[in-house]
Every structure is written in structure tokens, then in C-alpha cells.
Amino acid sequence: MSISIAFFSTKAYERHAFEMINTQLPFGFPIKFFAEILCKGTVALAKSCEVVCAFTSDLIDADVVQQLYRNGTRLLAMRCTGFNNVDLQAAAGKIQVVRATAYSPESIAEYALGLMLMLNRGYLQTDQCVHKGDFVLPNTPGNTLSGKTIGVVGTGSIGRAMVHLLSGFDATILAYDVFQDADFAKTFPVTYTTFEHLLEASDIITLHCPLTADNRHMIHHASIARMKRGVCLVNTARGGLIDTDALIEGLQQGQIGAAALDVYENEQNCFWQDTSRTIDDLRLQQLLSMPNVFISPHQAFFTHEALKRMATITFESIQAYIQHEPLQHEVKAEGITPHS
Ligand code: NAD
């Protein structure tokens, strides 16, 4: 097999998972791992690699796509679900793009559920207090999920896994999606509604839709103003869905009671790096200084199970490309289709 694959933005844990799965038949691909992110400055590393594998942190704009094409790349295999960092228009007709769909929706849904429980019960503040020897109960009691209304934005593989988990909590579950899944709503205790009604009625809102050209900043000043006062907001989807300035203002004014963010608008500048000496992002500093905000560095996917499935799905797509078979997980510039 002569096709070599350039992997960008790789960390040791991923290399291990991909190397392990690559030993399985029919894979066994020649792989070049690069720690560098894929961007204008590094694209030359992929020279003569027909397949390039990239991740959420890579910056695959029109220039990079053009350069990859000139270098001989014909398949871009994203080893993630989101593809907002790829210029699909630029890739159309030149480079086929696949993604790793539904590699472990439970990993992300379980993490988001954990964030919801944490916000509602103040685990984090308690942990900080007891480590200082303070065993006094918090000033304010927590809230149950039972009896609350929870709004799920996006009912693809992760949103559906979230509804599945929430069905055990005796909560009212509302959902908004640009494509409603009527069969799903018949099977699970979830009611589809408009985005506006979801904002107005929910005590907790959790985001599970992709970031697209149409929904950037779907949570902005006006949408926050529609929410119930004191709402909890959980974002494990993409940072760009939330206007960070509006979020900070909402938190300062108490309109948003608490927020848990696994993703952040400008995460490329700090997530997955050790910036312990210098966080020069003022808005991130502001968020980190708020006691009712929890931030994690885009790690909801990060489980053993997810890494293995991510590697398997990615190699299966590459194998299908080599065999000239249809690419099941292809993404195109026309955008997403219902439950693609
Ligand atoms: P999916 O493609 O299975 O489902 C996405 C759903 O969102 C679809 O049902 C789609 O119709 C819906 N949707 C699209 N635009 C929408 C809009 N404007 N408003 C409401 N719904 C909309 O994807 P998934 O596997 O469920 O993943 C969802 C997102 O989660 C990904 O796009 C990615 O950005 C994010 N994600 C984050 C992590 C993490 O580690 N934090 C890991 C994986 C995925």
C-alpha cells in the first residue's frame, strides 16, 4: 500500500490509540505523525501525502485547502465530529472530506450531564472549601434536575444520547433541531419546540449542535434576554455558538445563573496548551474569575472508548477511499442533512 497519511495536531494518547487500531487488518497504513497544527505555516509537512488526518484545532481555510491540493492530498479525514474549521467550499471538487461521526456520543453526553449536576449542586465550590479545611455547608442549597425543564439544542447523536440519559431524571425535556426526528420523539420523553420557546421555558440549556455559517452566536444578547432568570447554560458543542461578551454580561447581571463551558470561542489560543504563566485572553480571564463558571479544555470526548472508535471510524473511511467505495461519513459544502 503506497498511500501515506499525515496526521496533524497529534498528542501521545492519540498516537497510541491510532497505532493500536492500525495494527488491525485491513489497515496497516504508513503514518506520519506531526504534533504541529495544520495551518498555512505547516501544510508543507503533508507534501505528497494523499490522505491528511486533522482535528478540531487545525485551521483548514481556503489557502490551506489549495496548498494541500497542490501537494497531492485528495482525502481530508477529520478525526472529530465537528468540521467548522474546514473550508468545505474550497475543498469541493478537489479534496473529499470525511469526519468521525458518532464515535462515542455517550462520552460527550455523560460529560455534559456531569456538568449540569455540578452546576446545580455546587460540587466545585464544595471541593475547594473542604480542601481548605472548611466543612461548612454552602450558603445556598442546590437544585434537583427532577421537576426542572431542560432544553437540548441539537438532537443528533450526542443530543439524543443526552435525552436518553435525562429520561431517568423525571424532568421535562424540550428539544430544538433544524431537522426534527419524529420517531425519536415518539420513543423518548422529549418534546420538540421552537428555539425561542426552548430559551424561554428551560431551567437548563445544553448545546449539542454543530457550529455552522448560520448559527454562529446563536446565544447572543437577545437570546439571553429571553431565557429564564438564573438559567444554567452548558456548552460542550462549539465555542462560537455563544457570543462570549453577551455571556459575560448575562452572568454579571444574574440573567445566567451559572455556565459550564467545555468549549470556548477563542480556544485555539489556549486549550490543549499549558498557559499557566500567561493567559493573555482578557475575556477568558474574566470567565475564570467568576465562581459560577466552570471551564474545561475541550475534553468531553476524551475517553478510552472514544479514542478507539475515533481511530476505527477514521481508518474505515480511509480504507473505503482507497477501495473507491462510497464514503459514508463524507461532509459536503451543501451542509448537513437530517441526522447525517
Ligand atoms: P450530529 O451531526 O450527529 O448532530 C448534530 C445535530 O444538530 C443534527 O441533528 C442537526 O440537525 C442539528 N443542528 C444543525 N444545526 C442546528 C441548529 N442551528 N440548531 C439546532 N440544531 C441544529 O453531531 P453530534 O455527533 O451530535 O455532535 C454535535 C456537536 O458536538 C458537533 O458538531 C461538535 O461541534 C460537538 N462535539 C464536541 C465534542 C467535545 O469534546 N466537546 C466532541 C464531539 C462533538
mmCIF file of C-alpha atoms and ligand atoms in Angstrom:
data_model
loop_
_atom_site.group_PDB
_atom_site.id
_atom_site.type_symbol
_atom_site.label_atom_id
_atom_site.label_comp_id
_atom_site.label_asym_id
_atom_site.label_seq_id
_atom_site.Cartn_x
_atom_site.Cartn_y
_atom_site.Cartn_z
ATOM 1 C CA MET A 1 0.000 0.000 0.000
ATOM 2 C CA SER A 2 1.672 3.240 -1.088
ATOM 3 C CA ILE A 3 -0.724 5.866 0.294
ATOM 4 C CA SER A 4 0.808 7.641 3.252
ATOM 5 C CA ILE A 5 -1.194 9.591 5.814
ATOM 6 C CA ALA A 6 -0.094 12.786 7.544
ATOM 7 C CA PHE A 7 -1.655 13.217 10.989
ATOM 8 C CA PHE A 8 -1.634 16.752 12.396
ATOM 9 C CA SER A 9 -2.068 18.055 15.963
ATOM 10 C CA THR A 10 -1.343 14.647 17.429
ATOM 11 C CA LYS A 11 -0.804 14.024 21.121
ATOM 12 C CA ALA A 12 0.809 10.915 22.634
ATOM 13 C CA TYR A 13 -2.526 9.431 23.774
ATOM 14 C CA GLU A 14 -3.977 9.653 20.266
ATOM 15 C CA ARG A 15 -0.884 8.199 18.620
ATOM 16 C CA HIS A 16 -1.184 5.250 20.940
ATOM 17 C CA ALA A 17 -4.872 4.665 20.061
ATOM 18 C CA PHE A 18 -4.309 5.113 16.316
ATOM 19 C CA GLU A 19 -1.175 2.928 16.284
ATOM 20 C CA MET A 20 -3.021 0.189 18.141
ATOM 21 C CA ILE A 21 -6.016 0.182 15.751
ATOM 22 C CA ASN A 22 -3.667 0.472 12.754
ATOM 23 C CA THR A 23 -2.241 -2.967 13.621
ATOM 24 C CA GLN A 24 -5.652 -4.483 12.851
ATOM 25 C CA LEU A 25 -6.451 -5.792 9.395
ATOM 26 C CA PRO A 26 -7.215 -4.490 6.827
ATOM 27 C CA PHE A 27 -5.499 -1.292 7.998
ATOM 28 C CA GLY A 28 -1.708 -1.132 8.491
ATOM 29 C CA PHE A 29 -1.293 2.296 6.861
ATOM 30 C CA PRO A 30 2.040 4.135 6.663
ATOM 31 C CA ILE A 31 1.504 7.090 9.033
ATOM 32 C CA LYS A 32 3.470 10.264 9.687
ATOM 33 C CA PHE A 33 2.503 11.864 12.985
ATOM 34 C CA PHE A 34 3.040 15.588 13.453
ATOM 35 C CA ALA A 35 2.500 17.451 16.714
ATOM 36 C CA GLU A 36 2.083 20.698 14.728
ATOM 37 C CA ILE A 37 -1.391 22.021 13.981
ATOM 38 C CA LEU A 38 -2.292 22.044 10.293
ATOM 39 C CA CYS A 39 -2.203 25.645 9.074
ATOM 40 C CA LYS A 40 -0.540 27.794 6.393
ATOM 41 C CA GLY A 41 2.827 27.526 8.127
ATOM 42 C CA THR A 42 2.844 23.722 8.407
ATOM 43 C CA VAL A 43 0.938 22.499 5.358
ATOM 44 C CA ALA A 44 4.204 21.675 3.549
ATOM 45 C CA LEU A 45 4.720 18.800 6.016
ATOM 46 C CA ALA A 46 1.907 16.974 4.218
ATOM 47 C CA LYS A 47 3.708 17.086 0.860
ATOM 48 C CA SER A 48 2.884 14.014 -1.238
ATOM 49 C CA CYS A 49 0.539 12.579 1.413
ATOM 50 C CA GLU A 50 -2.642 11.653 -0.424
ATOM 51 C CA VAL A 51 -4.505 11.474 2.878
ATOM 52 C CA VAL A 52 -4.344 14.044 5.653
ATOM 53 C CA CYS A 53 -5.929 13.481 9.050
ATOM 54 C CA ALA A 54 -6.792 16.565 11.099
ATOM 55 C CA PHE A 55 -8.599 17.578 14.288
ATOM 56 C CA THR A 56 -10.650 20.378 15.794
ATOM 57 C CA SER A 57 -7.649 22.626 16.461
ATOM 58 C CA ASP A 58 -6.432 22.669 12.836
ATOM 59 C CA LEU A 59 -7.050 25.739 10.661
ATOM 60 C CA ILE A 60 -8.037 24.413 7.252
ATOM 61 C CA ASP A 61 -9.005 27.573 5.415
ATOM 62 C CA ALA A 62 -9.144 28.093 1.628
ATOM 63 C CA ASP A 63 -5.376 28.710 1.356
ATOM 64 C CA VAL A 64 -4.549 25.547 3.266
ATOM 65 C CA VAL A 65 -7.016 23.521 1.162
ATOM 66 C CA GLN A 66 -5.444 24.903 -2.021
ATOM 67 C CA GLN A 67 -1.953 24.076 -0.791
ATOM 68 C CA LEU A 68 -2.967 20.555 0.285
ATOM 69 C CA TYR A 69 -4.468 20.000 -3.169
ATOM 70 C CA ARG A 70 -1.282 21.212 -4.879
ATOM 71 C CA ASN A 71 0.725 18.861 -2.604
ATOM 72 C CA GLY A 72 -1.348 15.884 -3.818
ATOM 73 C CA THR A 73 -3.802 15.439 -0.931
ATOM 74 C CA ARG A 74 -7.156 14.064 -2.068
ATOM 75 C CA LEU A 75 -8.769 12.976 1.203
ATOM 76 C CA LEU A 76 -9.052 15.023 4.375
ATOM 77 C CA ALA A 77 -10.096 12.720 7.203
ATOM 78 C CA MET A 78 -11.277 14.721 10.221
ATOM 79 C CA ARG A 79 -10.955 12.514 13.307
ATOM 80 C CA CYS A 80 -13.711 14.545 15.007
ATOM 81 C CA THR A 81 -17.426 15.226 14.558
ATOM 82 C CA GLY A 82 -17.259 18.990 14.022
ATOM 83 C CA PHE A 83 -15.998 20.359 10.712
ATOM 84 C CA ASN A 84 -16.433 24.111 11.269
ATOM 85 C CA ASN A 85 -12.658 24.590 10.876
ATOM 86 C CA VAL A 86 -12.643 23.276 7.285
ATOM 87 C CA ASP A 87 -13.448 25.466 4.260
ATOM 88 C CA LEU A 88 -15.749 22.972 2.553
ATOM 89 C CA GLN A 89 -16.461 25.369 -0.345
ATOM 90 C CA ALA A 90 -12.767 25.495 -1.120
ATOM 91 C CA ALA A 91 -12.475 21.702 -0.858
ATOM 92 C CA ALA A 92 -15.441 20.989 -3.180
ATOM 93 C CA GLY A 93 -14.342 19.099 -6.289
ATOM 94 C CA LYS A 94 -10.728 18.926 -5.094
ATOM 95 C CA ILE A 95 -10.450 17.144 -1.776
ATOM 96 C CA GLN A 96 -13.051 14.826 -0.271
ATOM 97 C CA VAL A 97 -13.700 15.483 3.405
ATOM 98 C CA VAL A 98 -14.878 12.862 5.900
ATOM 99 C CA ARG A 99 -15.472 13.146 9.622
ATOM 100 C CA ALA A 100 -15.721 10.710 12.530
ATOM 101 C CA THR A 101 -19.436 10.632 13.238
ATOM 102 C CA ALA A 102 -20.902 9.251 16.456
ATOM 103 C CA TYR A 103 -17.579 7.823 17.687
ATOM 104 C CA SER A 104 -18.860 7.903 21.250
ATOM 105 C CA PRO A 105 -21.866 10.190 21.765
ATOM 106 C CA GLU A 106 -22.164 8.824 25.311
ATOM 107 C CA SER A 107 -18.742 10.246 26.190
ATOM 108 C CA ILE A 108 -19.874 13.791 25.442
ATOM 109 C CA ALA A 109 -23.449 13.397 26.761
ATOM 110 C CA GLU A 110 -22.247 11.892 30.062
ATOM 111 C CA TYR A 111 -19.726 14.710 30.464
ATOM 112 C CA ALA A 112 -22.411 17.346 29.798
ATOM 113 C CA LEU A 113 -24.755 15.661 32.271
ATOM 114 C CA GLY A 114 -21.946 15.758 34.839
ATOM 115 C CA LEU A 115 -21.546 19.485 34.198
ATOM 116 C CA MET A 116 -25.284 20.046 34.712
ATOM 117 C CA LEU A 117 -25.256 18.193 38.025
ATOM 118 C CA MET A 118 -22.134 20.035 39.090
ATOM 119 C CA LEU A 119 -23.630 23.463 38.361
ATOM 120 C CA ASN A 120 -26.859 22.527 40.124
ATOM 121 C CA ARG A 121 -25.224 21.125 43.261
ATOM 122 C CA GLY A 122 -22.047 23.221 43.599
ATOM 123 C CA TYR A 123 -19.581 20.281 43.695
ATOM 124 C CA LEU A 124 -16.741 22.521 42.611
ATOM 125 C CA GLN A 125 -17.161 25.144 45.338
ATOM 126 C CA THR A 126 -17.533 22.407 47.978
ATOM 127 C CA ASP A 127 -14.361 20.696 46.765
ATOM 128 C CA GLN A 128 -12.442 23.981 47.013
ATOM 129 C CA CYS A 129 -13.785 24.632 50.550
ATOM 130 C CA VAL A 130 -13.076 21.186 52.011
ATOM 131 C CA HIS A 131 -9.520 21.265 50.663
ATOM 132 C CA LYS A 132 -9.040 24.406 52.773
ATOM 133 C CA GLY A 133 -10.491 22.621 55.814
ATOM 134 C CA ASP A 134 -13.868 24.407 55.510
ATOM 135 C CA PHE A 135 -16.623 21.838 56.051
ATOM 136 C CA VAL A 136 -19.469 24.351 56.443
ATOM 137 C CA LEU A 137 -22.462 23.839 54.122
ATOM 138 C CA PRO A 138 -22.642 26.243 51.156
ATOM 139 C CA ASN A 139 -24.631 29.484 51.613
ATOM 140 C CA THR A 140 -27.317 28.438 49.180
ATOM 141 C CA PRO A 141 -28.887 24.997 48.677
ATOM 142 C CA GLY A 142 -28.644 23.267 45.287
ATOM 143 C CA ASN A 143 -31.397 22.270 42.876
ATOM 144 C CA THR A 144 -32.594 18.887 41.654
ATOM 145 C CA LEU A 145 -32.897 18.062 37.970
ATOM 146 C CA SER A 146 -36.144 16.344 38.822
ATOM 147 C CA GLY A 147 -39.047 18.693 38.143
ATOM 148 C CA LYS A 148 -36.953 21.073 36.016
ATOM 149 C CA THR A 149 -37.216 21.845 32.322
ATOM 150 C CA ILE A 150 -34.108 21.007 30.339
ATOM 151 C CA GLY A 151 -33.622 22.354 26.817
ATOM 152 C CA VAL A 152 -31.496 20.276 24.425
ATOM 153 C CA VAL A 153 -30.348 22.183 21.325
ATOM 154 C CA GLY A 154 -29.477 19.711 18.567
ATOM 155 C CA THR A 155 -30.732 16.116 18.630
ATOM 156 C CA GLY A 156 -28.059 14.399 16.567
ATOM 157 C CA SER A 157 -26.095 11.539 18.049
ATOM 158 C CA ILE A 158 -24.952 13.478 21.155
ATOM 159 C CA GLY A 159 -28.241 15.314 21.768
ATOM 160 C CA ARG A 160 -30.120 12.012 21.519
ATOM 161 C CA ALA A 161 -27.682 10.348 23.961
ATOM 162 C CA MET A 162 -28.287 13.293 26.299
ATOM 163 C CA VAL A 163 -32.089 12.890 26.089
ATOM 164 C CA HIS A 164 -31.622 9.179 26.760
ATOM 165 C CA LEU A 165 -29.647 9.932 29.939
ATOM 166 C CA LEU A 166 -32.051 12.657 31.036
ATOM 167 C CA SER A 167 -35.068 10.384 30.686
ATOM 168 C CA GLY A 168 -34.180 8.905 34.078
ATOM 169 C CA PHE A 169 -34.451 12.234 35.896
ATOM 170 C CA ASP A 170 -38.179 12.960 35.883
ATOM 171 C CA ALA A 171 -37.508 16.292 34.173
ATOM 172 C CA THR A 172 -39.392 17.937 31.298
ATOM 173 C CA ILE A 173 -37.175 17.666 28.222
ATOM 174 C CA LEU A 174 -37.568 20.150 25.382
ATOM 175 C CA ALA A 175 -35.589 19.914 22.164
ATOM 176 C CA TYR A 176 -34.848 22.183 19.235
ATOM 177 C CA ASP A 177 -33.297 20.982 15.986
ATOM 178 C CA VAL A 178 -33.419 22.273 12.442
ATOM 179 C CA PHE A 179 -34.456 18.713 11.489
ATOM 180 C CA GLN A 180 -36.940 17.193 13.911
ATOM 181 C CA ASP A 181 -36.799 13.439 14.449
ATOM 182 C CA ALA A 182 -40.457 12.422 14.900
ATOM 183 C CA ASP A 183 -39.640 8.746 15.579
ATOM 184 C CA PHE A 184 -37.196 9.748 18.286
ATOM 185 C CA ALA A 185 -39.805 11.987 19.935
ATOM 186 C CA LYS A 186 -42.260 9.048 19.925
ATOM 187 C CA THR A 187 -39.768 6.782 21.688
ATOM 188 C CA PHE A 188 -38.310 9.183 24.266
ATOM 189 C CA PRO A 189 -39.973 11.655 26.666
ATOM 190 C CA VAL A 190 -38.930 14.719 24.674
ATOM 191 C CA THR A 191 -40.989 17.461 23.045
ATOM 192 C CA TYR A 192 -39.708 19.372 20.029
ATOM 193 C CA THR A 193 -40.333 23.088 20.197
ATOM 194 C CA THR A 194 -39.089 26.341 18.706
ATOM 195 C CA PHE A 195 -35.693 27.732 19.687
ATOM 196 C CA GLU A 196 -37.463 30.763 21.222
ATOM 197 C CA HIS A 197 -39.759 28.649 23.393
ATOM 198 C CA LEU A 198 -36.872 26.444 24.487
ATOM 199 C CA LEU A 199 -34.974 29.556 25.604
ATOM 200 C CA GLU A 200 -37.986 30.918 27.497
ATOM 201 C CA ALA A 201 -39.045 27.690 29.227
ATOM 202 C CA SER A 202 -35.776 25.962 30.176
ATOM 203 C CA ASP A 203 -34.080 25.984 33.583
ATOM 204 C CA ILE A 204 -31.031 24.374 31.993
ATOM 205 C CA ILE A 205 -29.936 24.666 28.361
ATOM 206 C CA THR A 206 -27.392 22.291 26.839
ATOM 207 C CA LEU A 207 -25.935 22.813 23.354
ATOM 208 C CA HIS A 208 -25.337 19.852 21.021
ATOM 209 C CA CYS A 209 -25.482 21.272 17.505
ATOM 210 C CA PRO A 210 -22.591 21.911 15.106
ATOM 211 C CA LEU A 211 -21.210 25.393 14.510
ATOM 212 C CA THR A 212 -22.233 26.431 11.010
ATOM 213 C CA ALA A 213 -22.219 29.645 8.985
ATOM 214 C CA ASP A 214 -25.880 30.161 10.018
ATOM 215 C CA ASN A 215 -25.784 29.656 13.768
ATOM 216 C CA ARG A 216 -22.636 31.464 14.939
ATOM 217 C CA HIS A 217 -23.546 33.330 18.146
ATOM 218 C CA MET A 218 -26.990 31.704 18.331
ATOM 219 C CA ILE A 219 -26.679 32.542 22.043
ATOM 220 C CA HIS A 220 -26.358 36.337 21.950
ATOM 221 C CA HIS A 221 -27.722 39.332 23.895
ATOM 222 C CA ALA A 222 -31.302 38.964 22.635
ATOM 223 C CA SER A 223 -31.465 35.194 23.130
ATOM 224 C CA ILE A 224 -30.030 35.514 26.648
ATOM 225 C CA ALA A 225 -32.645 38.162 27.452
ATOM 226 C CA ARG A 226 -35.362 35.633 26.509
ATOM 227 C CA MET A 227 -34.031 32.992 28.932
ATOM 228 C CA LYS A 228 -35.417 32.382 32.418
ATOM 229 C CA ARG A 229 -33.552 34.438 35.001
ATOM 230 C CA GLY A 230 -30.879 32.284 36.653
ATOM 231 C CA VAL A 231 -30.742 29.720 33.814
ATOM 232 C CA CYS A 232 -27.817 27.256 33.717
ATOM 233 C CA LEU A 233 -26.006 27.048 30.387
ATOM 234 C CA VAL A 234 -23.882 24.066 29.340
ATOM 235 C CA ASN A 235 -21.818 24.130 26.154
ATOM 236 C CA THR A 236 -19.959 21.028 25.038
ATOM 237 C CA ALA A 237 -20.589 21.724 21.330
ATOM 238 C CA ARG A 238 -18.565 24.634 19.900
ATOM 239 C CA GLY A 239 -17.456 27.912 21.477
ATOM 240 C CA GLY A 240 -18.594 30.009 18.521
ATOM 241 C CA LEU A 241 -22.240 29.177 19.255
ATOM 242 C CA ILE A 242 -22.065 31.652 22.157
ATOM 243 C CA ASP A 243 -21.249 35.346 21.948
ATOM 244 C CA THR A 244 -18.751 35.475 24.819
ATOM 245 C CA ASP A 245 -19.303 39.182 25.560
ATOM 246 C CA ALA A 246 -23.049 38.597 25.855
ATOM 247 C CA LEU A 247 -22.413 35.562 28.082
ATOM 248 C CA ILE A 248 -20.176 37.570 30.434
ATOM 249 C CA GLU A 249 -22.774 40.337 30.633
ATOM 250 C CA GLY A 250 -25.553 37.785 31.266
ATOM 251 C CA LEU A 251 -23.521 36.210 34.083
ATOM 252 C CA GLN A 252 -22.652 39.588 35.621
ATOM 253 C CA GLN A 253 -26.309 40.629 35.610
ATOM 254 C CA GLY A 254 -27.523 37.313 37.064
ATOM 255 C CA GLN A 255 -29.633 36.587 33.991
ATOM 256 C CA ILE A 256 -27.451 33.496 33.569
ATOM 257 C CA GLY A 257 -27.084 31.788 36.953
ATOM 258 C CA ALA A 258 -24.162 29.549 36.008
ATOM 259 C CA ALA A 259 -22.310 28.311 32.946
ATOM 260 C CA ALA A 260 -20.200 25.247 32.209
ATOM 261 C CA LEU A 261 -18.097 25.534 29.078
ATOM 262 C CA ASP A 262 -16.080 22.683 27.621
ATOM 263 C CA VAL A 263 -15.536 24.784 24.511
ATOM 264 C CA TYR A 264 -14.732 28.460 24.119
ATOM 265 C CA GLU A 265 -14.844 30.910 21.217
ATOM 266 C CA ASN A 266 -11.085 31.572 21.185
ATOM 267 C CA GLU A 267 -9.964 28.205 22.453
ATOM 268 C CA GLN A 268 -7.303 27.798 19.722
ATOM 269 C CA ASN A 269 -5.109 30.266 21.600
ATOM 270 C CA CYS A 270 -5.019 28.371 24.882
ATOM 271 C CA PHE A 271 -6.815 24.999 25.051
ATOM 272 C CA TRP A 272 -4.564 21.954 24.960
ATOM 273 C CA GLN A 273 -1.568 24.097 25.876
ATOM 274 C CA ASP A 274 -0.038 24.854 29.239
ATOM 275 C CA THR A 275 -0.526 28.615 29.574
ATOM 276 C CA SER A 276 -0.220 28.602 33.379
ATOM 277 C CA ARG A 277 2.105 31.607 33.294
ATOM 278 C CA THR A 278 0.289 33.698 30.708
ATOM 279 C CA ILE A 279 -3.398 33.740 29.950
ATOM 280 C CA ASP A 280 -3.495 36.833 27.797
ATOM 281 C CA ASP A 281 -7.144 36.421 26.783
ATOM 282 C CA LEU A 282 -8.975 39.004 28.905
ATOM 283 C CA ARG A 283 -12.418 37.516 28.347
ATOM 284 C CA LEU A 284 -11.191 34.072 29.371
ATOM 285 C CA GLN A 285 -9.585 35.615 32.465
ATOM 286 C CA GLN A 286 -12.904 37.275 33.275
ATOM 287 C CA LEU A 287 -14.807 33.998 32.926
ATOM 288 C CA LEU A 288 -12.252 32.121 35.028
ATOM 289 C CA SER A 289 -12.610 34.690 37.806
ATOM 290 C CA MET A 290 -16.356 34.016 38.162
ATOM 291 C CA PRO A 291 -17.330 31.490 40.869
ATOM 292 C CA ASN A 292 -20.369 30.344 38.891
ATOM 293 C CA VAL A 293 -18.401 29.464 35.748
ATOM 294 C CA PHE A 294 -16.713 26.145 35.075
ATOM 295 C CA ILE A 295 -14.346 25.774 32.141
ATOM 296 C CA SER A 296 -12.653 22.641 30.825
ATOM 297 C CA PRO A 297 -10.302 22.440 27.820
ATOM 298 C CA HIS A 298 -12.494 20.670 25.215
ATOM 299 C CA GLN A 299 -12.263 17.287 26.853
ATOM 300 C CA ALA A 300 -15.803 15.912 26.751
ATOM 301 C CA PHE A 301 -14.730 13.461 24.027
ATOM 302 C CA PHE A 302 -11.701 12.298 25.965
ATOM 303 C CA THR A 303 -12.391 8.678 26.971
ATOM 304 C CA HIS A 304 -10.661 5.398 26.122
ATOM 305 C CA GLU A 305 -13.811 4.282 24.326
ATOM 306 C CA ALA A 306 -13.992 7.430 22.177
ATOM 307 C CA LEU A 307 -10.328 7.323 21.123
ATOM 308 C CA LYS A 308 -10.615 3.718 19.954
ATOM 309 C CA ARG A 309 -13.810 4.318 17.968
ATOM 310 C CA MET A 310 -12.426 7.570 16.546
ATOM 311 C CA ALA A 311 -9.405 5.670 15.214
ATOM 312 C CA THR A 312 -11.531 2.825 13.822
ATOM 313 C CA ILE A 313 -14.028 5.112 12.060
ATOM 314 C CA THR A 314 -11.218 7.244 10.601
ATOM 315 C CA PHE A 315 -9.309 4.224 9.257
ATOM 316 C CA GLU A 316 -12.534 2.709 7.871
ATOM 317 C CA SER A 317 -13.148 5.912 5.897
ATOM 318 C CA ILE A 318 -9.561 5.901 4.605
ATOM 319 C CA GLN A 319 -9.890 2.239 3.637
ATOM 320 C CA ALA A 320 -13.164 2.993 1.795
ATOM 321 C CA TYR A 321 -11.446 5.863 -0.058
ATOM 322 C CA ILE A 322 -8.571 3.584 -1.126
ATOM 323 C CA GLN A 323 -11.036 0.914 -2.308
ATOM 324 C CA HIS A 324 -13.033 3.589 -4.235
ATOM 325 C CA GLU A 325 -16.096 2.764 -2.145
ATOM 326 C CA PRO A 326 -18.760 5.348 -1.150
ATOM 327 C CA LEU A 327 -17.644 7.477 1.794
ATOM 328 C CA GLN A 328 -20.270 7.013 4.478
ATOM 329 C CA HIS A 329 -19.079 9.913 6.624
ATOM 330 C CA GLU A 330 -18.426 12.449 3.855
ATOM 331 C CA VAL A 331 -19.269 16.099 4.538
ATOM 332 C CA LYS A 332 -20.010 18.439 1.663
ATOM 333 C CA ALA A 333 -20.287 22.155 1.153
ATOM 334 C CA GLU A 334 -24.093 21.900 0.774
ATOM 335 C CA GLY A 335 -24.142 21.311 4.527
ATOM 336 C CA ILE A 336 -25.596 18.694 6.791
ATOM 337 C CA THR A 337 -28.574 16.513 6.031
ATOM 338 C CA PRO A 338 -31.013 15.206 8.637
ATOM 339 C CA HIS A 339 -29.006 13.042 11.037
ATOM 340 C CA SER A 340 -26.117 12.676 8.647
HETATM 341 P P1 NAD B 1 -24.644 15.243 14.681
HETATM 342 O O1 NAD B 1 -24.253 15.672 13.318
HETATM 343 O O2 NAD B 1 -24.979 13.804 14.927
HETATM 344 O O3 NAD B 1 -25.912 16.090 15.171
HETATM 345 C C1 NAD B 1 -25.996 17.476 15.109
HETATM 346 C C2 NAD B 1 -27.470 17.851 15.190
HETATM 347 O O4 NAD B 1 -27.541 19.259 15.250
HETATM 348 C C3 NAD B 1 -28.268 17.389 13.960
HETATM 349 O O5 NAD B 1 -29.454 16.735 14.372
HETATM 350 C C4 NAD B 1 -28.572 18.690 13.240
HETATM 351 O O6 NAD B 1 -29.795 18.660 12.543
HETATM 352 C C5 NAD B 1 -28.614 19.668 14.406
HETATM 353 N N1 NAD B 1 -28.422 21.067 14.016
HETATM 354 C C6 NAD B 1 -27.684 21.583 13.000
HETATM 355 N N2 NAD B 1 -27.755 22.931 13.005
HETATM 356 C C7 NAD B 1 -28.560 23.262 14.045
HETATM 357 C C8 NAD B 1 -29.043 24.475 14.566
HETATM 358 N N3 NAD B 1 -28.692 25.640 14.026
HETATM 359 N N4 NAD B 1 -29.864 24.450 15.630
HETATM 360 C C9 NAD B 1 -30.240 23.271 16.193
HETATM 361 N N5 NAD B 1 -29.830 22.080 15.740
HETATM 362 C C10 NAD B 1 -29.003 22.072 14.681
HETATM 363 O O7 NAD B 1 -23.470 15.714 15.635
HETATM 364 P P2 NAD B 1 -23.155 15.194 17.091
HETATM 365 O O8 NAD B 1 -22.276 13.999 16.995
HETATM 366 O O9 NAD B 1 -24.414 15.106 17.876
HETATM 367 O O10 NAD B 1 -22.226 16.399 17.612
HETATM 368 C C11 NAD B 1 -22.758 17.695 17.814
HETATM 369 C C12 NAD B 1 -21.613 18.673 18.002
HETATM 370 O O11 NAD B 1 -20.936 18.390 19.222
HETATM 371 C C13 NAD B 1 -20.506 18.539 16.940
HETATM 372 O O12 NAD B 1 -20.821 19.247 15.755
HETATM 373 C C14 NAD B 1 -19.319 19.130 17.649
HETATM 374 O O13 NAD B 1 -19.277 20.508 17.375
HETATM 375 C C15 NAD B 1 -19.612 18.886 19.127
HETATM 376 N N6 NAD B 1 -18.700 17.913 19.739
HETATM 377 C C16 NAD B 1 -17.986 18.291 20.830
HETATM 378 C C17 NAD B 1 -17.138 17.389 21.451
HETATM 379 C C18 NAD B 1 -16.344 17.751 22.693
HETATM 380 O O14 NAD B 1 -15.391 17.044 23.048
HETATM 381 N N7 NAD B 1 -16.676 18.820 23.388
HETATM 382 C C19 NAD B 1 -16.981 16.098 20.919
HETATM 383 C C20 NAD B 1 -17.739 15.743 19.811
HETATM 384 C C21 NAD B 1 -18.600 16.656 19.226
#
